PDB file of C-alpha atoms and ligand atoms in Angstrom:
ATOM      1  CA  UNK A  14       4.297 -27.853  12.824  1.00 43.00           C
ATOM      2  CA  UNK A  15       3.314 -28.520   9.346  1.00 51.00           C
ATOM      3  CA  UNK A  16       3.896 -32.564   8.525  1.00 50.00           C
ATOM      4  CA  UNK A  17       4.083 -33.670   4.721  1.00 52.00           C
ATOM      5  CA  UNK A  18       4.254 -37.425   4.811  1.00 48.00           C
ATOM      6  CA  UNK A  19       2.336 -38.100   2.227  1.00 55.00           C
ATOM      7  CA  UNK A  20       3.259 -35.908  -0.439  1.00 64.00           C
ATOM      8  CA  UNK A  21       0.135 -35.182  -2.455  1.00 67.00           C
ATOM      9  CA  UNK A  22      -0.819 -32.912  -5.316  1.00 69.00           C
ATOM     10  CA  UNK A  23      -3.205 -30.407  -4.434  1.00 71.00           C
ATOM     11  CA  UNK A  24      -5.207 -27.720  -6.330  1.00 69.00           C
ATOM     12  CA  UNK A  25      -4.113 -23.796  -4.791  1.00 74.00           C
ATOM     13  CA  UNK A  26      -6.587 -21.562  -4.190  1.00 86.00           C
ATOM     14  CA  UNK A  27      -4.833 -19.070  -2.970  1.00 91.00           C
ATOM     15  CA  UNK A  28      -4.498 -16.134  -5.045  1.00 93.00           C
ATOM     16  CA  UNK A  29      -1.961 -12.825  -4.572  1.00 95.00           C
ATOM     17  CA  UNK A  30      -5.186 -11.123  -2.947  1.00 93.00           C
ATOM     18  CA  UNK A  31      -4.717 -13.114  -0.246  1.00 93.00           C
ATOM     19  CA  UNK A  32      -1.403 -12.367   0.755  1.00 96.00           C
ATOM     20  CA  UNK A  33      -0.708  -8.968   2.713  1.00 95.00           C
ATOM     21  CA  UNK A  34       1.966  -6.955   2.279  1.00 94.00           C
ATOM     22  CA  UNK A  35       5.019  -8.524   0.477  1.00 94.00           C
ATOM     23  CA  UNK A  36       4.560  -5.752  -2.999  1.00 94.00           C
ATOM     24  CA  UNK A  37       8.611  -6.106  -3.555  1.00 94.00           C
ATOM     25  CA  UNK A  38       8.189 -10.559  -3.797  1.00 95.00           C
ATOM     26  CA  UNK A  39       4.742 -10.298  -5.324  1.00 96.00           C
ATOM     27  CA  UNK A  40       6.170  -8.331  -8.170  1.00 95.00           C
ATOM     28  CA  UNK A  41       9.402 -10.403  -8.713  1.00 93.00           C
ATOM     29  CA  UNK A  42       7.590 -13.162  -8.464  1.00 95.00           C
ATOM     30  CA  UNK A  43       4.888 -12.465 -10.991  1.00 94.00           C
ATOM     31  CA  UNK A  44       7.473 -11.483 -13.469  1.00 91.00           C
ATOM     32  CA  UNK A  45       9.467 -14.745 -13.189  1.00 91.00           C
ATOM     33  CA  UNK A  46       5.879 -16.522 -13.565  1.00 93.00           C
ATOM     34  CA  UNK A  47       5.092 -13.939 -16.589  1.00 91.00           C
ATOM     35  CA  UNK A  48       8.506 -15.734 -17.858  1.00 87.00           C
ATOM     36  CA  UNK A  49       7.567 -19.175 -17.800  1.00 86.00           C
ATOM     37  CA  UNK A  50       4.194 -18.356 -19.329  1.00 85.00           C
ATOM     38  CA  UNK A  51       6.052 -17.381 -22.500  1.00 86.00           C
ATOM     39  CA  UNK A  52       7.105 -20.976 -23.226  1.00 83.00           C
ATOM     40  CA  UNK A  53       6.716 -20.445 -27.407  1.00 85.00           C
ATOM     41  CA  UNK A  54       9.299 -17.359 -27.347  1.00 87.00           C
ATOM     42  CA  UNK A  55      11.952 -19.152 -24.979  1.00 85.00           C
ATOM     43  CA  UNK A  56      11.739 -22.254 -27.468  1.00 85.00           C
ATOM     44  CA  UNK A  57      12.058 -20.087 -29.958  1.00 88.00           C
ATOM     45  CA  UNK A  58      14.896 -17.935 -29.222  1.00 89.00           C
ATOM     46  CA  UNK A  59      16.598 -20.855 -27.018  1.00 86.00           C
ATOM     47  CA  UNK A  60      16.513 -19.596 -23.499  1.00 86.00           C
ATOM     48  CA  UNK A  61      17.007 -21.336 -21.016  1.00 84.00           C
ATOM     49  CA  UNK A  62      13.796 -22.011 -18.917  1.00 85.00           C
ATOM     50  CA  UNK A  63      13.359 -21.056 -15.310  1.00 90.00           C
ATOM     51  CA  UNK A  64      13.207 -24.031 -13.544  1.00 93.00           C
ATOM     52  CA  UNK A  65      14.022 -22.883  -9.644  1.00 95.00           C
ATOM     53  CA  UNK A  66      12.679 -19.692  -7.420  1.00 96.00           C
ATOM     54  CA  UNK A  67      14.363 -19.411  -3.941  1.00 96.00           C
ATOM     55  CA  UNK A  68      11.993 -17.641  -1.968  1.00 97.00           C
ATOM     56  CA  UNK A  69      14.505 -16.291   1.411  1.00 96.00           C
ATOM     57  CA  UNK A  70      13.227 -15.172   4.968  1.00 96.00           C
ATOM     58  CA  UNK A  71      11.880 -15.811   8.520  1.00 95.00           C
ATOM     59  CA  UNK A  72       9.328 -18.058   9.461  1.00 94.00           C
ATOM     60  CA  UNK A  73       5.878 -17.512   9.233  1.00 95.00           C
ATOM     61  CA  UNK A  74       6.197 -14.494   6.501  1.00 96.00           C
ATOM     62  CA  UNK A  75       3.986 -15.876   3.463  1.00 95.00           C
ATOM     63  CA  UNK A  76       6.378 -17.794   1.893  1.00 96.00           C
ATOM     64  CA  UNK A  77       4.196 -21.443   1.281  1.00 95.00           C
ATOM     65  CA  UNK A  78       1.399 -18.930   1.025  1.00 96.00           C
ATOM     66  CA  UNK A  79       3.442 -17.302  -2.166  1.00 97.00           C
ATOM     67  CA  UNK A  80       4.277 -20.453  -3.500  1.00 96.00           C
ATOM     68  CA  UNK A  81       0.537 -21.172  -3.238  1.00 96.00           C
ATOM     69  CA  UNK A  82      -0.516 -17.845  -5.200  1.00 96.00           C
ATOM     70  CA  UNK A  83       2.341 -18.867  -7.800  1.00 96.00           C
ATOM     71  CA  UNK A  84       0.657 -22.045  -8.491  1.00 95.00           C
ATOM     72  CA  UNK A  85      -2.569 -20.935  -8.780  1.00 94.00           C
ATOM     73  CA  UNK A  86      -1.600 -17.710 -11.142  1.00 94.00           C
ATOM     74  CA  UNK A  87       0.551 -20.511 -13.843  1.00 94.00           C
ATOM     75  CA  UNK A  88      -2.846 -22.481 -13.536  1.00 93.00           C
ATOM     76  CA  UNK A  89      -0.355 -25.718 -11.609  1.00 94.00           C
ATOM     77  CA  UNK A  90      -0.732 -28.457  -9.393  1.00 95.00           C
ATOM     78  CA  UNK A  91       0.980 -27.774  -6.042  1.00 96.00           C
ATOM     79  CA  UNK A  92       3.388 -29.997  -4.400  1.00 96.00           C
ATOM     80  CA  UNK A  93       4.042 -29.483  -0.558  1.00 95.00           C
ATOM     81  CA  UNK A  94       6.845 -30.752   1.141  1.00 95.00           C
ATOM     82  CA  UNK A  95       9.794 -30.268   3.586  1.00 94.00           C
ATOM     83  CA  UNK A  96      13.677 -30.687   3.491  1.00 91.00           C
ATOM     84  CA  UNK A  97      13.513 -32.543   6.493  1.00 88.00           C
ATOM     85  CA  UNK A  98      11.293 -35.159   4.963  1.00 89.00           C
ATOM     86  CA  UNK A  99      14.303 -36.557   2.955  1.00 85.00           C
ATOM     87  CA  UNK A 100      16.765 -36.769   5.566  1.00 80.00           C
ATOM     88  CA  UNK A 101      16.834 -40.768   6.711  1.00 71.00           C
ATOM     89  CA  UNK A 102      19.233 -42.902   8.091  1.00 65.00           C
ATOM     90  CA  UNK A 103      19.334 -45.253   5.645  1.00 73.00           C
ATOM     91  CA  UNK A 104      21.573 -44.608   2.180  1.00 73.00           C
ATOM     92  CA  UNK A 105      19.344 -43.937  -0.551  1.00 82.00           C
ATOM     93  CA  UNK A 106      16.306 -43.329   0.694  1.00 86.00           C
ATOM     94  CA  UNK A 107      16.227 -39.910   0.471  1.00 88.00           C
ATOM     95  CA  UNK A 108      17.568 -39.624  -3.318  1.00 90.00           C
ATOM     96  CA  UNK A 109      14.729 -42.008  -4.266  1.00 92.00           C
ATOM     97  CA  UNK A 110      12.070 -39.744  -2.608  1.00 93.00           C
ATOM     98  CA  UNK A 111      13.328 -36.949  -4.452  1.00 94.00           C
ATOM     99  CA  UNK A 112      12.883 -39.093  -7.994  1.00 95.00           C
ATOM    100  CA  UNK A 113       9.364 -40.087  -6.668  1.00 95.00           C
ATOM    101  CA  UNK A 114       8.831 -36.409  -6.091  1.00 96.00           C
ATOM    102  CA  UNK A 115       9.233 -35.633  -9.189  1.00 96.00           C
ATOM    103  CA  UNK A 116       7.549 -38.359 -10.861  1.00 96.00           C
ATOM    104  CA  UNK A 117       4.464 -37.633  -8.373  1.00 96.00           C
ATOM    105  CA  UNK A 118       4.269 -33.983  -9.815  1.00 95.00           C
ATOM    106  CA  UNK A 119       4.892 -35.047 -13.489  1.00 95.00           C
ATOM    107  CA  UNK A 120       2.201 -37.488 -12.834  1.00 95.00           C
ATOM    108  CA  UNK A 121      -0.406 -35.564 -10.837  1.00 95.00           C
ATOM    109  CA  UNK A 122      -0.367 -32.801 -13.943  1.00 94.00           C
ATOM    110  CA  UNK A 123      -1.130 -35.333 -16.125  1.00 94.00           C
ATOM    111  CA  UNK A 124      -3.765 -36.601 -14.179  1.00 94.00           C
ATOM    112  CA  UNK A 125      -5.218 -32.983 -13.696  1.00 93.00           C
ATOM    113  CA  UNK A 126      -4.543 -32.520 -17.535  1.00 94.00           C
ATOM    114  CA  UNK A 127      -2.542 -29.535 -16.385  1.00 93.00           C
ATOM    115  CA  UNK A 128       0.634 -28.342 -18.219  1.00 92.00           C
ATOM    116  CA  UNK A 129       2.725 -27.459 -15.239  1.00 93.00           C
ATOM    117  CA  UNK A 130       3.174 -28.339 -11.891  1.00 95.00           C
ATOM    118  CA  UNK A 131       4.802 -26.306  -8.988  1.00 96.00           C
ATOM    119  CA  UNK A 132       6.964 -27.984  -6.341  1.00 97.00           C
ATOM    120  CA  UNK A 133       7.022 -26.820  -2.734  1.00 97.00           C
ATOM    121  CA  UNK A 134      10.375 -27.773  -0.949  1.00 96.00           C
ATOM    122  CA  UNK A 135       9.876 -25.730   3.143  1.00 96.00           C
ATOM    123  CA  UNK A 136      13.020 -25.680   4.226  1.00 94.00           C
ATOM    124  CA  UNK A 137      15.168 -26.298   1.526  1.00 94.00           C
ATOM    125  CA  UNK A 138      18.430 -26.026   3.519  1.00 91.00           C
ATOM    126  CA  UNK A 139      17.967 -29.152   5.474  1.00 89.00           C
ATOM    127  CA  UNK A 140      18.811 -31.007   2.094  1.00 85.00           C
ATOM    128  CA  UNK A 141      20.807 -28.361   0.463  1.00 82.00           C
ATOM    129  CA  UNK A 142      23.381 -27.860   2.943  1.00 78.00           C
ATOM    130  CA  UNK A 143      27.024 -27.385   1.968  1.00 72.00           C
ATOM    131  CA  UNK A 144      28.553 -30.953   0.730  1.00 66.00           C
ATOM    132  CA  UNK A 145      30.160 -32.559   2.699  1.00 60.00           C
ATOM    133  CA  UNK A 146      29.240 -30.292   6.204  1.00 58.00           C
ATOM    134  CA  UNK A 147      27.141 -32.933   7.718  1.00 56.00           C
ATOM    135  CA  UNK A 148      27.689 -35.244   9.762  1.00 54.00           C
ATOM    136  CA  UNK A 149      26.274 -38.532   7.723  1.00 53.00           C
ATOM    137  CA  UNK A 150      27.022 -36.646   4.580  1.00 56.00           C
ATOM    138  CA  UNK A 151      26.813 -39.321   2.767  1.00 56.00           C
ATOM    139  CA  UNK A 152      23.283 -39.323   2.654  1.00 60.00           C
ATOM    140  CA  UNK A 153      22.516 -35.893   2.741  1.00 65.00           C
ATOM    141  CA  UNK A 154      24.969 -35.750  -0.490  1.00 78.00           C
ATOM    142  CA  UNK A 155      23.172 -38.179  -2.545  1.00 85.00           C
ATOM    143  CA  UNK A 156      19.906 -36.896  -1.499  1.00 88.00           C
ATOM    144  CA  UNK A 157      21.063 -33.085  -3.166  1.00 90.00           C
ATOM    145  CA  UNK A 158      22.643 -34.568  -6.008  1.00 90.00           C
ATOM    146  CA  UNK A 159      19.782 -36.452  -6.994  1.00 93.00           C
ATOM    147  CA  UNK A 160      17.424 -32.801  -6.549  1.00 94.00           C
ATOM    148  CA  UNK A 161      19.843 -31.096  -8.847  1.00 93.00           C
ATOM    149  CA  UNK A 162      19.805 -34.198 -11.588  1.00 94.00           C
ATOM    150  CA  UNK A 163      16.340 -34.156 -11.355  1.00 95.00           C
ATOM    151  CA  UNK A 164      16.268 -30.248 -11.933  1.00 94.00           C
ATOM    152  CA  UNK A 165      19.221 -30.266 -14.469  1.00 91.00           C
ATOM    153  CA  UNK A 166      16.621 -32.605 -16.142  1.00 91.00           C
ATOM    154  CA  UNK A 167      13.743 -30.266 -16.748  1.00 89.00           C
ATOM    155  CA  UNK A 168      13.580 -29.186 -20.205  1.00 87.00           C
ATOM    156  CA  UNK A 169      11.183 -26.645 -22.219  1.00 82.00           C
ATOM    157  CA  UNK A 170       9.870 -29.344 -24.411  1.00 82.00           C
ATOM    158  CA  UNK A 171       8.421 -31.582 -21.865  1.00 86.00           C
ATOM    159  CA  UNK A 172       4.609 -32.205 -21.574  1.00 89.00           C
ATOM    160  CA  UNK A 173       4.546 -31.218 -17.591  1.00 92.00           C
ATOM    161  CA  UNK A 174       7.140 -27.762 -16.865  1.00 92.00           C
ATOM    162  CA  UNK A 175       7.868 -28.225 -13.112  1.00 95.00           C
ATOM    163  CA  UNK A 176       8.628 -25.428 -11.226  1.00 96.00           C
ATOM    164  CA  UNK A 177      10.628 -25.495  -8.285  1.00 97.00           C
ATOM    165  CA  UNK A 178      10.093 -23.327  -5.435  1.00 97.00           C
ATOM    166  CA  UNK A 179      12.402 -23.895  -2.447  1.00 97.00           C
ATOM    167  CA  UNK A 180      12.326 -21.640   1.049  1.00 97.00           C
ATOM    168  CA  UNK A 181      14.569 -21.289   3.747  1.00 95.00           C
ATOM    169  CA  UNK A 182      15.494 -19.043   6.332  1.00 93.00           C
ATOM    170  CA  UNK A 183      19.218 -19.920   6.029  1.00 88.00           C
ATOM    171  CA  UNK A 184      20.261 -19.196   2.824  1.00 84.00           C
ATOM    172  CA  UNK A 185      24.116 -18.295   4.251  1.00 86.00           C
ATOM    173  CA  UNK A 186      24.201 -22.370   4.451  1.00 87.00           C
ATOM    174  CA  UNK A 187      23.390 -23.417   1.085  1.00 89.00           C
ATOM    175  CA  UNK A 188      25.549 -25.122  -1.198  1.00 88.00           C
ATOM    176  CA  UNK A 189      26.506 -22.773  -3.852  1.00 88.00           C
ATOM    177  CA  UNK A 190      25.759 -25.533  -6.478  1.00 88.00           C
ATOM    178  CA  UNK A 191      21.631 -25.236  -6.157  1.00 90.00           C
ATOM    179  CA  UNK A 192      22.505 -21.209  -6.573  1.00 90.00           C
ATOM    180  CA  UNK A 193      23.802 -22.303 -10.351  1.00 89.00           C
ATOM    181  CA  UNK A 194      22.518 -21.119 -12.939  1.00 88.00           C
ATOM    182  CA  UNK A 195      19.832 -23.609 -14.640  1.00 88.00           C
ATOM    183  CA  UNK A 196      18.753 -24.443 -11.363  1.00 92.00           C
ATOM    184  CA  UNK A 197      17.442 -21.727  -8.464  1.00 93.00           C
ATOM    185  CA  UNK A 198      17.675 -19.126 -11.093  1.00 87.00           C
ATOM    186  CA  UNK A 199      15.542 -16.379  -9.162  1.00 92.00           C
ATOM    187  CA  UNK A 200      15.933 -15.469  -5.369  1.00 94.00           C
ATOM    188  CA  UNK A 201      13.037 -13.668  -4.013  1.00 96.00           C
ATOM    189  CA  UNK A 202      13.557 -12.016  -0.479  1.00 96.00           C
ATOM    190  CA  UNK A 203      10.854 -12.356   2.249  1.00 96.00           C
ATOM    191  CA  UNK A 204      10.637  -9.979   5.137  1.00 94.00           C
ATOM    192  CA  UNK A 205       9.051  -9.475   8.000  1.00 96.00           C
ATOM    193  CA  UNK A 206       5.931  -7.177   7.416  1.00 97.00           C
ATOM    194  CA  UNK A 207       6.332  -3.134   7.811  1.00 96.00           C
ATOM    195  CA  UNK A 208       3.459  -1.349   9.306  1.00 97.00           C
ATOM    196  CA  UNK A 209       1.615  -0.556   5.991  1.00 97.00           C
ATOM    197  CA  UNK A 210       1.384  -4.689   5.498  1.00 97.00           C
ATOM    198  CA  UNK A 211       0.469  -5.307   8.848  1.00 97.00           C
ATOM    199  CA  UNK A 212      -2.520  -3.361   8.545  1.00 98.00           C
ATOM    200  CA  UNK A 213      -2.809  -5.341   5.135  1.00 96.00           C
ATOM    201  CA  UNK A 214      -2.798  -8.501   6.739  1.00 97.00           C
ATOM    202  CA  UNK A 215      -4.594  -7.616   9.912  1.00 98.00           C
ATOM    203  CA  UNK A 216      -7.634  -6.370   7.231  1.00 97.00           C
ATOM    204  CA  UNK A 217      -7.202  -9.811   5.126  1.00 96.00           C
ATOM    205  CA  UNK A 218      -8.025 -11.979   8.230  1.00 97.00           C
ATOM    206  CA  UNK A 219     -10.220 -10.091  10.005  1.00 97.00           C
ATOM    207  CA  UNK A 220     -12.609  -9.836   7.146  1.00 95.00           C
ATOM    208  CA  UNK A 221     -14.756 -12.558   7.937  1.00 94.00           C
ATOM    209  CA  UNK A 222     -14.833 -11.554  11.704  1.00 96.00           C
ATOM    210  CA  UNK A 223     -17.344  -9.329  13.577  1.00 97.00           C
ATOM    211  CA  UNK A 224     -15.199  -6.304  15.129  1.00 97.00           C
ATOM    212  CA  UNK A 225     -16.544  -3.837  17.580  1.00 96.00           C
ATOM    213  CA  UNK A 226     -16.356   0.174  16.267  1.00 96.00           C
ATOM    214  CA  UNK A 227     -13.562   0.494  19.341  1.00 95.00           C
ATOM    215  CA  UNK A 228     -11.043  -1.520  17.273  1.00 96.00           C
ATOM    216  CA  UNK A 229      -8.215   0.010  15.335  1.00 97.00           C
ATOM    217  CA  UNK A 230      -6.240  -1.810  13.365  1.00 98.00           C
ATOM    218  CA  UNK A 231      -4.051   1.002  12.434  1.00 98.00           C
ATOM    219  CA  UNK A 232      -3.219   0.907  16.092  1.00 97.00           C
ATOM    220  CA  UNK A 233      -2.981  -2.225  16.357  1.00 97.00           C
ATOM    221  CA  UNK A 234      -0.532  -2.267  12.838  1.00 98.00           C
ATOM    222  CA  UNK A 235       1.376   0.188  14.619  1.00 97.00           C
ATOM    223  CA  UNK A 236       1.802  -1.703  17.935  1.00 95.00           C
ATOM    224  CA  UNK A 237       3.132  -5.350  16.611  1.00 96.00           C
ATOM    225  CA  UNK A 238       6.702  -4.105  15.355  1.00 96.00           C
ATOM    226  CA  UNK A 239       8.249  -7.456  14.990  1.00 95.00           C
ATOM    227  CA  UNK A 240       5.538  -9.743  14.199  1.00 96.00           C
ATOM    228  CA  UNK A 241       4.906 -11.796  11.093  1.00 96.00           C
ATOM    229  CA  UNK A 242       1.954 -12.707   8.998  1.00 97.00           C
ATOM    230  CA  UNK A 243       1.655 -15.938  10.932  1.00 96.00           C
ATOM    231  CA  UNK A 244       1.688 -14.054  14.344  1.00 96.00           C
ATOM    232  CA  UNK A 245      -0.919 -11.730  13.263  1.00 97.00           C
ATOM    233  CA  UNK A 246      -3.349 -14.364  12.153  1.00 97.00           C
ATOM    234  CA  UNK A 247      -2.634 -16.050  15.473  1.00 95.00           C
ATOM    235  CA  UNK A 248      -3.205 -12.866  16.863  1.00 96.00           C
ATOM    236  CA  UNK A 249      -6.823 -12.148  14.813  1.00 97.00           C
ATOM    237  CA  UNK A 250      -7.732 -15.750  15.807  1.00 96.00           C
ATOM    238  CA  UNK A 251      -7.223 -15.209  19.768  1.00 96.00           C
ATOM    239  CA  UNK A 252      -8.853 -12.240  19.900  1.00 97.00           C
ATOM    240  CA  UNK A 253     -11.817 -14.233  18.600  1.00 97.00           C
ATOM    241  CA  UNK A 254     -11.295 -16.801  20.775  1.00 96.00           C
ATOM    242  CA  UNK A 255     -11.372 -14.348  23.486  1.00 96.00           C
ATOM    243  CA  UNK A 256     -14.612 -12.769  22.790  1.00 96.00           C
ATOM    244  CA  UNK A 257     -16.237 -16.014  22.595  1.00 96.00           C
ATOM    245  CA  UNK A 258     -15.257 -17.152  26.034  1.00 96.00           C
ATOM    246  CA  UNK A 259     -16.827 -14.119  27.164  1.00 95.00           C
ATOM    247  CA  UNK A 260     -19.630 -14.508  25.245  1.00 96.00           C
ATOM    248  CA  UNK A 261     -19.262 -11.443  23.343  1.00 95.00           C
ATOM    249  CA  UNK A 262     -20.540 -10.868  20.141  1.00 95.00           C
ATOM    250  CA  UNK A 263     -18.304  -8.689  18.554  1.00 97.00           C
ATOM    251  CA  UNK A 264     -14.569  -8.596  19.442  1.00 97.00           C
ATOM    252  CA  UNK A 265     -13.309  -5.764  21.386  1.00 97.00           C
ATOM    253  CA  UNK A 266     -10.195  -3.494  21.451  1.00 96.00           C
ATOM    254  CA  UNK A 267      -9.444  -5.249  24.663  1.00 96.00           C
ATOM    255  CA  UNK A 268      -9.256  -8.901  23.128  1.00 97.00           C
ATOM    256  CA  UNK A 269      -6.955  -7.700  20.663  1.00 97.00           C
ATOM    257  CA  UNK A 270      -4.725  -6.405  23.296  1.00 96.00           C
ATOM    258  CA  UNK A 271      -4.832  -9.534  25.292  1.00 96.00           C
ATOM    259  CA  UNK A 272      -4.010 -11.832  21.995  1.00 96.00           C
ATOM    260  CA  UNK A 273      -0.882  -9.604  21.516  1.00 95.00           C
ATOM    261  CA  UNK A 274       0.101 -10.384  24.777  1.00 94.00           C
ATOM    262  CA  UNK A 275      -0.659 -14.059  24.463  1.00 92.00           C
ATOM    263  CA  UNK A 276       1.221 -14.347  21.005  1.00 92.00           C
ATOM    264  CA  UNK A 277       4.289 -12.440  22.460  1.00 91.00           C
ATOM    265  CA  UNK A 278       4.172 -14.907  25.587  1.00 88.00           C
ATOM    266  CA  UNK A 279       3.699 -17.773  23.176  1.00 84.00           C
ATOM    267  CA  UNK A 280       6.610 -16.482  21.123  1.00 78.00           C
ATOM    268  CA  UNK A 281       8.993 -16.921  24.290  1.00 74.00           C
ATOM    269  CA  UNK A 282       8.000 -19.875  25.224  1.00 69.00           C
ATOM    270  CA  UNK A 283       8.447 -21.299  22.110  1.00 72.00           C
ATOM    271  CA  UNK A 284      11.524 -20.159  21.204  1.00 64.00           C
ATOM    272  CA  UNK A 285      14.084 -22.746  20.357  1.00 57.00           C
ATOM    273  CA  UNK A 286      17.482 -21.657  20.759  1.00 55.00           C
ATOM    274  CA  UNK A 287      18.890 -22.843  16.830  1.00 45.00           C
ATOM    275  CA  UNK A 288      17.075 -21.558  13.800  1.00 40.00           C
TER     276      UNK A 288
HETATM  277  P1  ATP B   1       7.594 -21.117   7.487  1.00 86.15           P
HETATM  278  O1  ATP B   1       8.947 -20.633   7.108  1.00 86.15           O
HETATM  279  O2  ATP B   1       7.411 -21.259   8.980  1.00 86.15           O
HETATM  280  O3  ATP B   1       7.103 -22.296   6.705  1.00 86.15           O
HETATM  281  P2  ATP B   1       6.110 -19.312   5.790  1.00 86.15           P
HETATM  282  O4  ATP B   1       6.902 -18.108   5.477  1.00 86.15           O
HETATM  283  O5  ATP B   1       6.001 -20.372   4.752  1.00 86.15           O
HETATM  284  O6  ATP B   1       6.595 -19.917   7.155  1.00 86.15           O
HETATM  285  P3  ATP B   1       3.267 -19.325   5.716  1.00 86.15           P
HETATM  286  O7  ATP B   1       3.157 -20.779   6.002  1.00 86.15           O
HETATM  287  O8  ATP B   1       3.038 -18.884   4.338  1.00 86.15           O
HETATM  288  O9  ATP B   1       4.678 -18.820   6.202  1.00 86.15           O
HETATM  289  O10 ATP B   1       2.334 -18.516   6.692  1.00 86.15           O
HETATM  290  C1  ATP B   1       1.692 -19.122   7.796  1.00 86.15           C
HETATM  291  C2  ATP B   1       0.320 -18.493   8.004  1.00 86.15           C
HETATM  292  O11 ATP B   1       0.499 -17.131   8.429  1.00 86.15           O
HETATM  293  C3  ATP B   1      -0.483 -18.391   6.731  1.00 86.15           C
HETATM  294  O12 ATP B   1      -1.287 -19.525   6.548  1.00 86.15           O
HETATM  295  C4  ATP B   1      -1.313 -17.143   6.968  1.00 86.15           C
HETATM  296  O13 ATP B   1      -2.444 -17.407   7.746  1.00 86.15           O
HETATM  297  C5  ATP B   1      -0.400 -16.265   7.779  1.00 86.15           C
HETATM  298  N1  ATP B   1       0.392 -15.334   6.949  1.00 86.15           N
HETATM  299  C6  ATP B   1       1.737 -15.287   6.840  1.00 86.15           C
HETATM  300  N2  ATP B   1       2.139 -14.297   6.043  1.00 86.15           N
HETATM  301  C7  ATP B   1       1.013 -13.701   5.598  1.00 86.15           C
HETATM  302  C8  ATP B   1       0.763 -12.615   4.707  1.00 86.15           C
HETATM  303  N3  ATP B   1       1.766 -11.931   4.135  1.00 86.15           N
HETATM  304  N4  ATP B   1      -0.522 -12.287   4.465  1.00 86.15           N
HETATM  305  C9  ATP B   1      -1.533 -12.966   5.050  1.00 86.15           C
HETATM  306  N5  ATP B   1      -1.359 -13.979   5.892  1.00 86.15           N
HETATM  307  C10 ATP B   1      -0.111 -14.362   6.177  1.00 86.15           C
END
């Protein structure tokens, strides 16, 4: 599991390229980023920036990846962190991380003498639960309020545009306030890869890897119904792993069909039973 502690800004060099599959989000995404690259024509005809993207679907689909690319392509520093890293006991606490968050990204662009910065909130329903649903709600109430001030606060004028980019995989939860207009303007739906972007994203991470003439990843595309981006680099990275042990040099049909099996069984024995 992914830990963001310390929340630090980061250059992205991830690009589109490097993302299988996912045409429908790429595009919607690149036009709300063509948006905010127009900054002169929204001042001048007074619209109202994009300040939020919502980016919706199941785990391990691309979606920090996209966020990534999105940074990169508005030429941002990137922001990384979770919705579970503002939930604390203690009153307060997490509405003042969510002001430092802010003031980290505002000052990390200046630092990088960059005009925008991009932050990454995983799990965005953790903190943007209904009102009022949880159990210490108080906390988990301040800590949203203070995200939408904080958002309601971004204006075109200012010296650092920060972009917001939450992702969840239960967007039924959310409170309907972060859906607002002015704040997560643009929802951008994730989904688990068809065959056509499998193959894509078996080819992107098997690129740097030595594969025997036996191997066919259209096969193999066609054989992983169900699996997502992050199970098929799991998957490319096992069947490595397996050739090694048998000190092969290339990888063979039959260590992709042995990762499979050892993602699937991973898969089960992972499961948790909420989320
Ligand atoms: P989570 O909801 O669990 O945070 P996520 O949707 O943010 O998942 P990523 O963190 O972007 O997923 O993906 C995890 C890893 O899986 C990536 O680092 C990458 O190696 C691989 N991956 C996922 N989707 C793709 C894709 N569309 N193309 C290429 N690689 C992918």
């Amino acid at each position: 599991k992914k830990s963001y502690n310390k929340i630090s800004s980061k250059q992205s060099t991830i690009t589109f390229q490097d993302i299988g599959g996912q045409d429908i989000a790429k595009k919607e995404l690149l036009e709300a980023l063509d948006f905010i690259k127009e900054r002169d024509s929204i001042i001048k005809l007074g619209i109202r920036p994009l300040k939020g993207i919502l980016l919706i679907g199941p785990p391990g689909t691309g979606k920090t990846l996209l966020a990534k690319a999105a940074a990169n392509y508005i030429d941002s520093v990137f922001l990384a962190t979770s919705g579970s890293e503002f939930i604390e006991m203690y009153a307060g606490v997490g509405a003042q991380r969510i002001r430092k968050l802010f003031e980290t990204a505002y000052q990390s662009a200046k630092k990088e003498e960059k005009n925008n910065a991009v932050i990454f909130i995983d799990e965005i329903d953790v903190l943007a639960g209904r009102r009022g649903q949880h159990n210490s709600h108080l906390e988990y109430d301040q800590t949203l309020n203070q995200l939408l001030v904080e958002m309601d606060g971004i204006k075109i004028e200012d010296d650092v545009r920060i972009l917001v980019i939450g992702a969840t995989n239960r967007h039924d939860i959310l409170d309907p306030a972060i859906l607002r207009p002015g704040r997560f303007d643009r929802i951008v739906k994730v989904d688990l890869p068809d065959r056509d972007s499998r193959l894509h994203i078996l080819k992107i991470h098997t690129k740097n890897k030595p594969l025997s003439d036996d191997v066919n990843l259209e096969k193999i595309a066609k054989e992983t119904f169900g699996f997502s981006g992050a199970h098929l680099e799991s998957l490319t990275n096992e069947a490595a792993i397996l050739a090694m042990r048998e000190k092969e040099e290339l990888i063979h049909e039959r260590h992709f069909y042995e990762a499979i099996d050892k993602v699937i069984m991973g898969e089960k024995l992972n499961r948790k039973p909420t989320k």
